[in-house]
XYZ file of C-alpha atoms in Angstrom:
123
model
C -16.100 -45.788 16.947
C -19.404 -46.943 15.453
C -19.759 -47.061 11.659
C -22.519 -44.388 11.698
C -20.404 -42.036 13.789
C -17.402 -42.635 11.534
C -19.487 -41.882 8.441
C -20.876 -38.700 10.032
C -17.384 -37.551 10.965
C -16.207 -38.262 7.394
C -19.051 -36.126 5.981
C -18.144 -33.271 8.341
C -14.499 -33.421 7.296
C -15.535 -33.391 3.621
C -17.769 -30.334 4.184
C -14.985 -28.467 5.986
C -12.544 -29.243 3.175
C -15.103 -28.190 0.553
C -15.758 -24.912 2.373
C -12.005 -24.256 2.509
C -11.670 -24.834 -1.239
C -14.655 -22.602 -2.023
C -13.369 -19.795 0.215
C -10.067 -19.814 -1.643
C -11.851 -18.700 -4.824
C -15.114 -17.108 -3.702
C -16.169 -14.451 -1.235
C -16.853 -16.116 2.140
C -20.558 -15.228 2.068
C -20.929 -16.815 -1.385
C -19.076 -19.956 -0.282
C -21.343 -20.241 2.775
C -24.466 -19.793 0.634
C -23.342 -22.612 -1.677
C -22.553 -24.916 1.236
C -25.809 -24.130 3.095
C -28.048 -24.430 0.036
C -26.301 -27.487 -1.357
C -26.090 -26.080 -4.898
C -24.173 -23.469 -6.824
C -27.008 -21.864 -8.842
C -26.043 -18.513 -7.312
C -23.087 -18.577 -9.728
C -25.255 -19.099 -12.843
C -25.340 -16.266 -15.379
C -28.026 -13.704 -14.616
C -28.848 -10.029 -14.950
C -29.006 -7.719 -11.992
C -28.451 -4.045 -11.267
C -25.149 -3.744 -9.463
C -22.884 -1.079 -8.092
C -19.166 -1.462 -8.678
C -16.341 0.225 -6.816
C -12.680 0.160 -7.756
C -9.990 1.173 -5.274
C -6.274 1.685 -5.672
C -3.571 3.400 -3.665
C -2.375 6.591 -5.308
C 1.378 6.527 -5.842
C 1.703 2.866 -4.844
C 3.759 1.855 -7.889
C 6.330 4.579 -7.173
C 6.395 3.650 -3.497
C 6.814 -0.060 -4.277
C 9.682 0.676 -6.654
C 11.866 2.190 -3.925
C 10.596 0.648 -0.684
C 11.890 -2.531 0.883
C 9.814 -5.622 0.003
C 8.805 -6.123 3.651
C 7.534 -2.550 3.834
C 5.519 -2.999 0.623
C 3.957 -6.208 1.955
C 3.131 -4.567 5.297
C 1.368 -1.676 3.541
C -0.602 -4.111 1.357
C -1.540 -6.247 4.370
C -2.849 -3.251 6.326
C -4.662 -1.884 3.263
C -6.328 -5.231 2.494
C -7.337 -5.736 6.149
C -8.865 -2.258 6.354
C -10.740 -2.525 3.069
C -11.783 -6.113 3.788
C -13.535 -4.954 6.946
C -15.325 -2.173 5.034
C -16.341 -4.507 2.199
C -17.819 -6.927 4.723
C -19.548 -4.145 6.691
C -21.267 -2.776 3.578
C -22.102 -6.258 2.194
C -19.919 -6.043 -0.877
C -18.270 -8.925 -2.692
C -14.585 -8.678 -3.532
C -14.609 -9.542 -7.224
C -10.876 -9.306 -7.814
C -7.684 -7.844 -6.517
C -4.290 -7.298 -8.063
C -1.658 -5.681 -5.887
C -3.336 -2.646 -4.421
C -6.201 -2.571 -6.941
C -9.552 -3.943 -5.737
C -12.833 -4.371 -7.623
C -15.898 -4.687 -5.387
C -19.444 -5.640 -6.412
C -22.539 -4.630 -4.494
C -25.816 -6.525 -5.034
C -24.237 -9.529 -6.774
C -23.971 -12.458 -6.526
C -25.895 -11.935 -3.287
C -28.659 -9.360 -2.980
C -27.461 -6.362 -1.003
C -30.204 -4.531 0.905
C -27.981 -1.448 1.366
C -27.423 -0.947 -2.375
C -26.888 1.724 -3.692
C -25.534 3.130 -0.426
C -23.018 0.253 -0.173
C -20.285 1.662 -2.404
C -20.833 5.206 -1.144
C -20.706 4.175 2.490
C -17.737 1.925 1.829
C -15.882 4.728 0.017
């Protein structure tokens, strides 16, 4: 393999690894913006009108107390998959999740052209 090709392949591997690390901690669309733009200014402090939605499963704590661990994990997996698809569809950013509780931002850190309908449509 030629030195230029080896260097190019090394850069590609580094970018893939960087994207993987960013996606572990950021919404995929934010990670892609940082990679594509080459800088992380999108994460700088700023002011913007946002819509925020919080979701939780009613009665989940009681259910989790008596259900088998596998059943609890299956419910969470299905719930997160379903809501993940809706969050993506309505251009939200998953800000945080803890168990069955999710906090979703619309219009930050990326502008959301569907705001304010995003959280209403998603709900």
